[in-house]
CSV table of C-alpha atoms in Angstrom, one decimal:
chain,number,residue,atom,x,y,z
A,14,MET,CA,3.2,3.8,-35.6
A,15,SER,CA,7.0,3.6,-34.9
A,16,ASP,CA,8.7,0.3,-35.9
A,17,ARG,CA,11.8,0.9,-33.2
A,18,ALA,CA,11.8,-0.9,-30.2
A,19,THR,CA,12.1,1.1,-27.0
A,20,GLY,CA,12.0,-1.4,-24.5
A,21,LEU,CA,12.1,-5.0,-22.9
A,22,LEU,CA,8.4,-5.7,-23.8
A,23,GLU,CA,8.1,-3.6,-26.7
A,24,PRO,CA,7.9,-5.4,-30.2
A,25,PRO,CA,11.4,-5.4,-32.2
A,26,PRO,CA,11.1,-4.0,-35.6
A,27,THR,CA,10.4,-6.3,-38.6
A,28,ALA,CA,13.0,-7.9,-40.0
A,29,PRO,CA,14.6,-7.0,-43.2
A,30,ARG,CA,14.1,-8.9,-46.6
A,31,ASP,CA,17.2,-10.7,-48.2
A,32,GLY,CA,18.2,-9.8,-51.5
A,33,ASP,CA,15.7,-11.8,-53.8
A,34,GLY,CA,12.6,-10.2,-51.9
A,35,LYS,CA,11.1,-13.5,-50.7
A,36,GLY,CA,10.9,-12.6,-47.1
A,37,PRO,CA,13.0,-12.0,-43.9
A,38,THR,CA,16.3,-14.0,-43.6
A,39,HIS,CA,16.2,-16.3,-40.1
A,40,ARG,CA,19.9,-16.9,-39.0
A,41,GLY,CA,19.8,-19.9,-36.3
A,42,GLY,CA,16.7,-21.1,-36.9
A,43,GLY,CA,14.8,-19.0,-34.4
A,44,GLY,CA,13.4,-16.0,-35.9
A,45,GLY,CA,10.5,-14.3,-34.3
A,46,GLY,CA,8.2,-14.1,-37.3
A,47,GLY,CA,6.9,-10.5,-36.1
A,48,ASN,CA,6.1,-12.1,-32.8
A,49,ASP,CA,7.4,-10.0,-29.9
A,50,GLY,CA,8.1,-13.0,-27.8
A,51,GLY,CA,10.6,-15.0,-30.0
A,52,ALA,CA,12.9,-11.8,-30.8
A,53,GLN,CA,13.8,-11.3,-27.1
A,54,SER,CA,14.8,-15.0,-26.5
A,55,GLY,CA,18.4,-15.6,-26.2
A,56,ALA,CA,20.3,-18.2,-28.6
A,57,GLY,CA,19.0,-21.9,-27.5
A,58,LEU,CA,16.7,-20.2,-24.7
A,59,PRO,CA,13.4,-22.1,-24.9
A,60,VAL,CA,11.6,-18.9,-23.2
A,61,SER,CA,12.2,-15.1,-24.0
A,62,ASN,CA,13.9,-13.3,-21.4
A,63,SER,CA,10.6,-11.2,-20.7
A,64,ARG,CA,8.9,-14.9,-19.7
A,65,LEU,CA,12.2,-15.9,-17.7
A,66,LEU,CA,12.0,-12.5,-16.1
A,67,LEU,CA,8.5,-13.1,-15.2
A,68,LEU,CA,8.3,-16.7,-14.2
A,69,LEU,CA,11.1,-15.7,-11.7
A,70,ALA,CA,9.1,-12.9,-10.1
A,71,LEU,CA,6.4,-14.9,-9.7
A,72,MET,CA,8.2,-17.7,-8.0
A,73,ALA,CA,9.9,-15.1,-5.5
A,74,SER,CA,6.5,-13.5,-4.9
A,75,THR,CA,4.5,-16.6,-4.3
A,76,MET,CA,7.4,-17.4,-1.5
A,77,LEU,CA,7.0,-14.3,0.0
A,78,PHE,CA,2.7,-14.1,0.2
A,79,SER,CA,3.0,-17.7,1.4
A,80,GLY,CA,5.5,-16.6,4.1
A,81,LEU,CA,3.5,-13.8,5.4
A,82,ILE,CA,-0.1,-15.3,4.9
A,83,GLY,CA,1.3,-18.3,7.0
A,84,ALA,CA,2.7,-16.0,9.7
A,85,PHE,CA,-0.6,-14.4,9.7
A,86,ILE,CA,-2.4,-17.6,10.0
A,87,VAL,CA,-0.2,-18.9,13.1
A,88,LEU,CA,-0.7,-15.7,15.0
A,89,ARG,CA,-4.6,-16.0,14.5
A,90,ASN,CA,-4.6,-19.5,15.4
A,91,ALA,CA,-2.4,-18.9,18.5
A,92,ALA,CA,-4.4,-15.8,19.9
A,93,PRO,CA,-6.9,-16.3,22.5
A,94,THR,CA,-9.3,-13.9,20.6
A,95,TRP,CA,-9.2,-12.7,17.2
A,96,PRO,CA,-9.0,-10.1,16.2
A,97,PRO,CA,-7.7,-8.7,19.3
A,98,ALA,CA,-10.3,-6.4,21.7
A,99,GLY,CA,-10.6,-3.4,20.4
A,100,SER,CA,-9.7,-3.7,16.7
A,101,PRO,CA,-12.1,-2.2,14.3
A,102,PRO,CA,-14.0,-4.5,12.0
A,103,LEU,CA,-12.6,-5.2,8.7
A,104,PRO,CA,-13.6,-2.0,6.2
A,105,ASP,CA,-16.4,-2.2,3.2
A,106,TRP,CA,-13.6,-1.3,0.6
A,107,LEU,CA,-12.1,-4.6,1.0
A,108,THR,CA,-15.0,-6.1,-0.9
A,109,TRP,CA,-15.7,-3.2,-3.2
A,110,ASN,CA,-11.5,-3.8,-4.0
A,111,THR,CA,-12.5,-7.5,-4.4
A,112,ALA,CA,-15.2,-6.8,-7.1
A,113,LEU,CA,-13.2,-4.2,-8.8
A,114,ILE,CA,-9.8,-6.7,-9.2
A,115,VAL,CA,-12.0,-10.0,-10.5
A,116,ALA,CA,-13.8,-7.6,-12.8
A,117,SER,CA,-10.4,-6.2,-14.3
A,118,SER,CA,-8.7,-9.7,-14.4
A,119,PHE,CA,-12.0,-10.8,-16.5
A,120,VAL,CA,-11.8,-8.2,-18.6
A,121,LEU,CA,-8.4,-8.4,-19.0
A,122,GLY,CA,-8.8,-12.0,-19.9
A,123,GLY,CA,-10.8,-11.4,-22.8
A,124,ALA,CA,-8.2,-8.7,-24.3
A,125,HIS,CA,-5.8,-11.4,-24.2
A,126,VAL,CA,-7.9,-13.5,-26.1
A,127,ALA,CA,-8.5,-11.1,-28.7
A,128,GLN,CA,-5.0,-10.4,-29.1
A,129,ARG,CA,-4.2,-14.2,-30.0
A,130,ARG,CA,-7.2,-14.0,-32.6
A,131,GLY,CA,-5.8,-10.6,-33.8
A,132,HIS,CA,-8.8,-8.6,-32.9
A,133,ALA,CA,-7.3,-5.5,-32.6
A,134,ALA,CA,-10.3,-3.4,-31.7
A,135,THR,CA,-11.6,-5.6,-28.9
A,136,MET,CA,-8.2,-5.9,-27.2
A,137,LYS,CA,-7.4,-2.2,-27.3
A,138,ALA,CA,-10.8,-1.7,-25.5
A,139,GLY,CA,-10.2,-4.9,-23.2
A,140,LEU,CA,-6.7,-3.3,-22.0
A,141,LEU,CA,-8.1,0.3,-21.7
A,142,VAL,CA,-11.2,-1.1,-19.3
A,143,ALA,CA,-9.0,-3.4,-17.4
A,144,THR,CA,-6.1,-0.4,-16.7
A,145,LEU,CA,-8.8,1.6,-15.6
A,146,LEU,CA,-10.5,-0.9,-13.4
A,147,ALA,CA,-6.8,-1.4,-11.9
A,148,LEU,CA,-6.3,2.1,-11.5
A,149,ALA,CA,-9.4,2.5,-9.3
A,150,PHE,CA,-8.6,-0.6,-7.4
A,151,LEU,CA,-5.3,1.6,-6.4
A,152,GLY,CA,-7.2,4.6,-5.3
A,153,VAL,CA,-10.0,2.7,-3.5
A,154,GLN,CA,-7.4,1.3,-1.3
A,155,TRP,CA,-5.7,4.5,-0.8
A,156,VAL,CA,-8.6,6.1,0.3
A,157,GLY,CA,-9.4,3.3,2.8
A,158,TRP,CA,-6.1,3.6,4.0
A,159,GLN,CA,-6.5,7.2,4.9
A,160,GLN,CA,-9.8,6.2,6.5
A,161,LEU,CA,-8.1,3.6,8.7
A,162,ARG,CA,-5.7,6.0,9.7
A,163,ALA,CA,-8.4,8.3,10.8
A,164,ASP,CA,-10.0,6.0,12.9
A,165,GLY,CA,-6.4,5.1,14.8
A,166,PHE,CA,-6.1,1.6,13.1
A,167,LEU,CA,-2.6,1.7,12.6
A,168,PRO,CA,0.6,-0.8,11.8
A,169,SER,CA,1.6,-0.1,15.6
A,170,SER,CA,-1.9,-0.8,17.0
A,171,ASN,CA,-1.4,-4.5,17.7
A,172,ASN,CA,-0.3,-7.7,15.9
A,173,TYR,CA,-3.4,-7.9,14.0
A,174,GLY,CA,-3.0,-4.2,12.9
A,175,GLY,CA,0.8,-4.7,11.8
A,176,ASN,CA,-0.2,-7.8,9.8
A,177,PHE,CA,-3.1,-5.9,8.0
A,178,TRP,CA,-1.3,-3.3,7.0
A,179,LEU,CA,2.1,-5.4,5.9
A,180,LEU,CA,-0.1,-8.0,3.8
A,181,THR,CA,-2.3,-5.1,2.2
A,182,THR,CA,1.1,-2.6,1.5
A,183,LEU,CA,3.0,-5.5,-0.1
A,184,HIS,CA,-0.3,-6.4,-2.0
A,185,PHE,CA,-0.6,-2.5,-3.1
A,186,ALA,CA,3.2,-2.8,-4.2
A,187,HIS,CA,2.6,-5.5,-6.6
A,188,ALA,CA,-0.6,-4.3,-8.0
A,189,SER,CA,1.1,-0.9,-8.6
A,190,VAL,CA,3.8,-2.6,-10.7
A,191,GLY,CA,1.0,-4.7,-12.4
A,192,THR,CA,-1.3,-1.5,-13.2
A,193,LEU,CA,2.4,0.0,-15.0
A,194,LEU,CA,2.4,-3.1,-17.1
A,195,LEU,CA,-1.4,-2.7,-18.1
A,196,VAL,CA,-0.5,1.2,-18.8
A,197,ARG,CA,2.4,0.0,-21.0
A,198,ALA,CA,0.5,-2.1,-22.9
A,199,SER,CA,-2.7,0.0,-23.4
A,200,VAL,CA,-0.4,2.9,-24.5
A,201,LEU,CA,1.4,0.7,-27.6
A,202,ALA,CA,-2.4,-0.5,-28.4
A,203,LEU,CA,-3.5,3.2,-28.6
A,204,ARG,CA,-0.2,3.9,-30.7
A,205,GLY,CA,-1.5,1.4,-33.4
A,206,TYR,CA,0.5,-1.7,-32.6
A,207,LEU,CA,-0.9,-4.9,-34.2
A,208,PRO,CA,-1.9,-7.5,-31.9
A,209,VAL,CA,0.5,-10.0,-33.2
A,210,ARG,CA,3.4,-7.6,-32.0
A,211,LEU,CA,1.9,-7.2,-28.7
A,212,ALA,CA,2.2,-10.8,-27.9
A,213,THR,CA,4.5,-10.6,-25.1
A,214,SER,CA,3.6,-7.3,-24.0
A,215,VAL,CA,-0.3,-8.3,-23.3
A,216,GLU,CA,1.0,-11.7,-22.1
A,217,VAL,CA,3.2,-10.3,-19.4
A,218,ALA,CA,0.9,-7.9,-18.2
A,219,SER,CA,-2.1,-10.5,-18.2
A,220,VAL,CA,-0.1,-12.9,-16.5
A,221,SER,CA,1.2,-10.8,-13.7
A,222,TRP,CA,-2.4,-9.1,-13.0
A,223,HIS,CA,-4.1,-12.8,-12.9
A,224,PHE,CA,-1.5,-13.4,-10.2
A,225,ILE,CA,-2.2,-10.5,-8.2
A,226,ASP,CA,-5.8,-11.0,-8.5
A,227,VAL,CA,-5.4,-14.5,-7.1
A,228,ALA,CA,-3.0,-13.1,-4.3
A,229,TRP,CA,-5.9,-10.5,-3.3
A,230,LEU,CA,-8.4,-13.2,-3.1
A,231,VAL,CA,-6.2,-15.3,-0.8
A,232,ILE,CA,-5.6,-12.2,1.3
A,233,TYR,CA,-9.5,-11.3,1.4
A,234,PHE,CA,-10.6,-14.7,2.4
A,235,VAL,CA,-7.8,-15.1,5.1
A,236,LEU,CA,-8.5,-11.8,6.7
A,237,HIS,CA,-12.1,-12.6,7.0
A,238,ALA,CA,-11.8,-16.2,8.2
Protein backbone atom coordinates (compact mmCIF):
# COMPACT_ATOMS: atom_id res chain seq x y z
CA MET A 1 0.00 0.00 0.00
CA SER A 2 1.41 3.35 -1.00
CA ASP A 3 1.54 6.24 1.47
CA ARG A 4 2.11 8.90 -1.16
CA ALA A 5 -0.79 11.22 -2.07
CA THR A 6 -1.58 11.19 -5.77
CA GLY A 7 -4.64 13.39 -6.14
CA LEU A 8 -7.11 15.82 -4.65
CA LEU A 9 -9.24 13.18 -2.95
CA GLU A 10 -6.53 10.66 -2.07
CA PRO A 11 -5.54 10.48 1.59
CA PRO A 12 -2.26 12.19 2.51
CA PRO A 13 0.67 10.31 4.02
CA THR A 14 0.84 9.83 7.76
CA ALA A 15 2.47 12.79 9.50
CA PRO A 16 6.03 12.16 10.71
CA ARG A 17 6.63 11.66 14.42
CA ASP A 18 8.51 14.27 16.40
CA GLY A 19 11.86 13.72 18.02
CA ASP A 20 10.60 12.18 21.28
CA GLY A 21 8.47 9.61 19.45
CA LYS A 22 5.27 10.65 21.17
CA GLY A 23 3.30 11.12 17.99
CA PRO A 24 2.83 13.38 14.97
CA THR A 25 3.63 17.04 15.33
CA HIS A 26 0.63 19.35 14.68
CA ARG A 27 1.11 22.96 13.71
CA GLY A 28 -1.51 25.68 13.73
CA GLY A 29 -3.96 23.57 15.76
CA GLY A 30 -5.52 22.00 12.64
CA GLY A 31 -3.90 18.59 12.11
CA GLY A 32 -5.76 16.04 10.04
CA GLY A 33 -5.14 13.13 12.41
CA GLY A 34 -4.89 10.64 9.53
CA ASN A 35 -8.23 11.71 8.00
CA ASP A 36 -8.01 12.80 4.39
CA GLY A 37 -10.54 15.58 4.95
CA GLY A 38 -8.56 17.60 7.46
CA ALA A 39 -5.25 17.61 5.64
CA GLN A 40 -6.81 18.97 2.47
CA SER A 41 -8.33 21.99 4.15
CA GLY A 42 -6.61 25.34 3.99
CA ALA A 43 -5.52 27.22 7.09
CA GLY A 44 -8.54 28.62 8.88
CA LEU A 45 -11.10 27.06 6.50
CA PRO A 46 -14.02 25.25 8.20
CA VAL A 47 -14.16 22.64 5.40
CA SER A 48 -11.64 20.94 3.16
CA ASN A 49 -11.02 22.01 -0.42
CA SER A 50 -12.69 18.82 -1.66
CA ARG A 51 -15.87 19.43 0.31
CA LEU A 52 -15.96 23.08 -0.73
CA LEU A 53 -15.65 22.13 -4.41
CA LEU A 54 -18.35 19.52 -3.95
CA LEU A 55 -20.71 22.05 -2.38
CA LEU A 56 -20.17 24.55 -5.20
CA ALA A 57 -20.66 21.87 -7.85
CA LEU A 58 -23.91 20.68 -6.26
CA MET A 59 -25.23 24.24 -6.03
CA ALA A 60 -24.48 24.88 -9.71
CA SER A 61 -25.98 21.55 -10.78
CA THR A 62 -29.12 22.17 -8.71
CA MET A 63 -29.70 25.52 -10.42
CA LEU A 64 -29.08 23.98 -13.84
CA PHE A 65 -31.47 21.06 -13.34
CA SER A 66 -34.09 23.33 -11.74
CA GLY A 67 -34.05 25.69 -14.72
CA LEU A 68 -34.34 22.94 -17.33
CA ILE A 69 -37.02 21.01 -15.46
CA GLY A 70 -38.94 24.25 -14.91
CA ALA A 71 -38.77 25.00 -18.64
CA PHE A 72 -40.03 21.49 -19.41
CA ILE A 73 -43.01 21.95 -17.08
CA VAL A 74 -43.85 25.33 -18.63
CA LEU A 75 -43.80 23.86 -22.14
CA ARG A 76 -45.92 20.90 -21.04
CA ASN A 77 -48.55 23.12 -19.42
CA ALA A 78 -48.67 25.45 -22.43
CA ALA A 79 -49.13 22.68 -25.00
CA PRO A 80 -52.70 21.74 -25.99
CA THR A 81 -51.71 18.05 -26.00
CA TRP A 82 -48.75 16.45 -24.26
CA PRO A 83 -46.84 14.61 -25.43
CA PRO A 84 -47.34 15.92 -28.98
CA ALA A 85 -49.14 13.69 -31.45
CA GLY A 86 -46.88 11.11 -33.01
CA SER A 87 -44.46 10.97 -30.08
CA PRO A 88 -43.55 7.44 -28.99
CA PRO A 89 -44.43 6.25 -25.47
CA LEU A 90 -41.79 6.61 -22.82
CA PRO A 91 -39.38 3.65 -23.03
CA ASP A 92 -39.34 0.91 -20.41
CA TRP A 93 -35.63 1.36 -19.79
CA LEU A 94 -36.38 4.53 -17.82
CA THR A 95 -38.01 2.37 -15.15
CA TRP A 96 -35.17 -0.17 -15.21
CA ASN A 97 -32.66 2.63 -14.79
CA THR A 98 -34.64 4.03 -11.89
CA ALA A 99 -34.39 0.70 -10.11
CA LEU A 100 -30.65 0.50 -10.82
CA ILE A 101 -29.82 3.96 -9.55
CA VAL A 102 -31.94 3.61 -6.41
CA ALA A 103 -30.28 0.27 -5.65
CA SER A 104 -26.81 1.71 -6.21
CA SER A 105 -27.54 4.65 -3.92
CA PHE A 106 -28.83 2.30 -1.21
CA VAL A 107 -25.74 0.06 -1.42
CA LEU A 108 -23.44 3.08 -1.45
CA GLY A 109 -25.10 4.38 1.69
CA GLY A 110 -24.20 1.11 3.39
CA ALA A 111 -20.61 1.42 2.18
CA HIS A 112 -20.42 4.94 3.58
CA VAL A 113 -21.68 3.77 6.96
CA ALA A 114 -19.12 0.93 6.91
CA GLN A 115 -16.35 3.43 6.16
CA ARG A 116 -17.35 5.58 9.12
CA ARG A 117 -17.34 2.51 11.40
CA GLY A 118 -14.03 1.25 10.09
CA HIS A 119 -15.38 -1.94 8.49
CA ALA A 120 -12.99 -2.26 5.55
CA ALA A 121 -14.41 -5.42 3.97
CA THR A 122 -18.01 -4.16 3.99
CA MET A 123 -16.93 -0.78 2.67
CA LYS A 124 -14.98 -2.36 -0.17
CA ALA A 125 -17.83 -4.69 -1.15
CA GLY A 126 -20.37 -1.87 -1.06
CA LEU A 127 -18.22 0.40 -3.21
CA LEU A 128 -17.68 -2.33 -5.80
CA VAL A 129 -21.38 -3.23 -6.03
CA ALA A 130 -22.44 0.42 -6.20
CA THR A 131 -19.90 1.06 -8.96
CA LEU A 132 -21.12 -1.92 -11.00
CA LEU A 133 -24.72 -0.73 -10.65
CA ALA A 134 -23.69 2.76 -11.73
CA LEU A 135 -21.95 1.35 -14.80
CA ALA A 136 -25.06 -0.70 -15.57
CA PHE A 137 -27.14 2.49 -15.31
CA LEU A 138 -24.95 4.21 -17.90
CA GLY A 139 -24.97 1.15 -20.15
CA VAL A 140 -28.75 0.78 -20.12
CA GLN A 141 -29.23 4.45 -20.92
CA TRP A 142 -26.76 4.32 -23.80
CA VAL A 143 -28.41 1.27 -25.33
CA GLY A 144 -31.84 2.84 -24.79
CA TRP A 145 -30.76 5.96 -26.64
CA GLN A 146 -29.73 3.89 -29.66
CA GLN A 147 -33.19 2.30 -29.74
CA LEU A 148 -34.84 5.72 -29.62
CA ARG A 149 -32.66 6.88 -32.51
CA ALA A 150 -33.62 3.79 -34.50
CA ASP A 151 -37.28 4.57 -33.85
CA GLY A 152 -36.82 8.12 -35.13
CA PHE A 153 -37.26 9.89 -31.79
CA LEU A 154 -34.56 12.55 -32.05
CA PRO A 155 -33.83 15.88 -30.33
CA SER A 156 -35.09 17.61 -33.48
CA SER A 157 -38.41 15.73 -33.53
CA ASN A 158 -40.34 18.32 -31.47
CA ASN A 159 -40.16 20.27 -28.21
CA TYR A 160 -40.96 17.11 -26.30
CA GLY A 161 -38.12 15.20 -27.92
CA GLY A 162 -35.71 18.08 -27.53
CA ASN A 163 -36.41 18.43 -23.81
CA PHE A 164 -36.33 14.67 -23.25
CA TRP A 165 -32.90 14.38 -24.83
CA LEU A 166 -31.61 17.48 -23.08
CA LEU A 167 -32.63 16.29 -19.61
CA THR A 168 -31.40 12.73 -20.06
CA THR A 169 -28.12 13.83 -21.69
CA LEU A 170 -27.41 16.33 -18.93
CA HIS A 171 -28.09 13.69 -16.32
CA PHE A 172 -25.93 11.16 -18.19
CA ALA A 173 -23.02 13.62 -18.04
CA HIS A 174 -23.44 14.04 -14.28
CA ALA A 175 -23.81 10.30 -13.81
CA SER A 176 -20.59 9.72 -15.75
CA VAL A 177 -18.69 12.02 -13.40
CA GLY A 178 -20.31 10.37 -10.38
CA THR A 179 -19.33 6.95 -11.70
CA LEU A 180 -15.71 8.07 -12.08
CA LEU A 181 -15.73 9.14 -8.43
CA LEU A 182 -17.09 5.73 -7.47
CA VAL A 183 -14.47 3.95 -9.56
CA ARG A 184 -11.73 5.98 -7.93
CA ALA A 185 -12.94 5.25 -4.40
CA SER A 186 -13.26 1.56 -5.27
CA VAL A 187 -9.73 1.43 -6.68
CA LEU A 188 -8.32 3.04 -3.54
CA ALA A 189 -10.21 0.54 -1.40
CA LEU A 190 -8.89 -2.36 -3.49
CA ARG A 191 -5.36 -1.02 -3.10
CA GLY A 192 -5.75 -1.51 0.64
CA TYR A 193 -6.34 1.99 1.95
CA LEU A 194 -7.90 1.86 5.41
CA PRO A 195 -11.40 3.30 5.92
CA VAL A 196 -10.09 6.20 8.02
CA ARG A 197 -7.93 7.35 5.11
CA LEU A 198 -10.81 7.17 2.62
CA ALA A 199 -13.17 9.47 4.52
CA THR A 200 -13.19 12.29 1.95
CA SER A 201 -13.04 10.02 -1.12
CA VAL A 202 -16.04 7.96 0.00
CA GLU A 203 -17.96 11.00 1.22
CA VAL A 204 -17.52 12.94 -2.02
CA ALA A 205 -18.49 9.91 -4.12
CA SER A 206 -21.51 9.15 -1.91
CA VAL A 207 -22.91 12.67 -1.74
CA SER A 208 -22.41 13.18 -5.48
CA TRP A 209 -24.15 9.92 -6.36
CA HIS A 210 -27.04 10.51 -3.98
CA PHE A 211 -27.56 13.90 -5.66
CA ILE A 212 -27.51 12.21 -9.08
CA ASP A 213 -30.04 9.67 -7.78
CA VAL A 214 -32.44 12.39 -6.58
CA ALA A 215 -32.04 14.31 -9.84
CA TRP A 216 -32.94 11.20 -11.84
CA LEU A 217 -36.02 10.52 -9.71
CA VAL A 218 -37.23 14.08 -10.29
CA ILE A 219 -36.65 13.77 -14.03
CA TYR A 220 -38.39 10.38 -14.13
CA PHE A 221 -41.53 11.61 -12.38
CA VAL A 222 -41.63 14.85 -14.37
CA LEU A 223 -41.47 12.89 -17.63
CA HIS A 224 -44.24 10.55 -16.48
CA ALA A 225 -46.50 13.25 -15.03
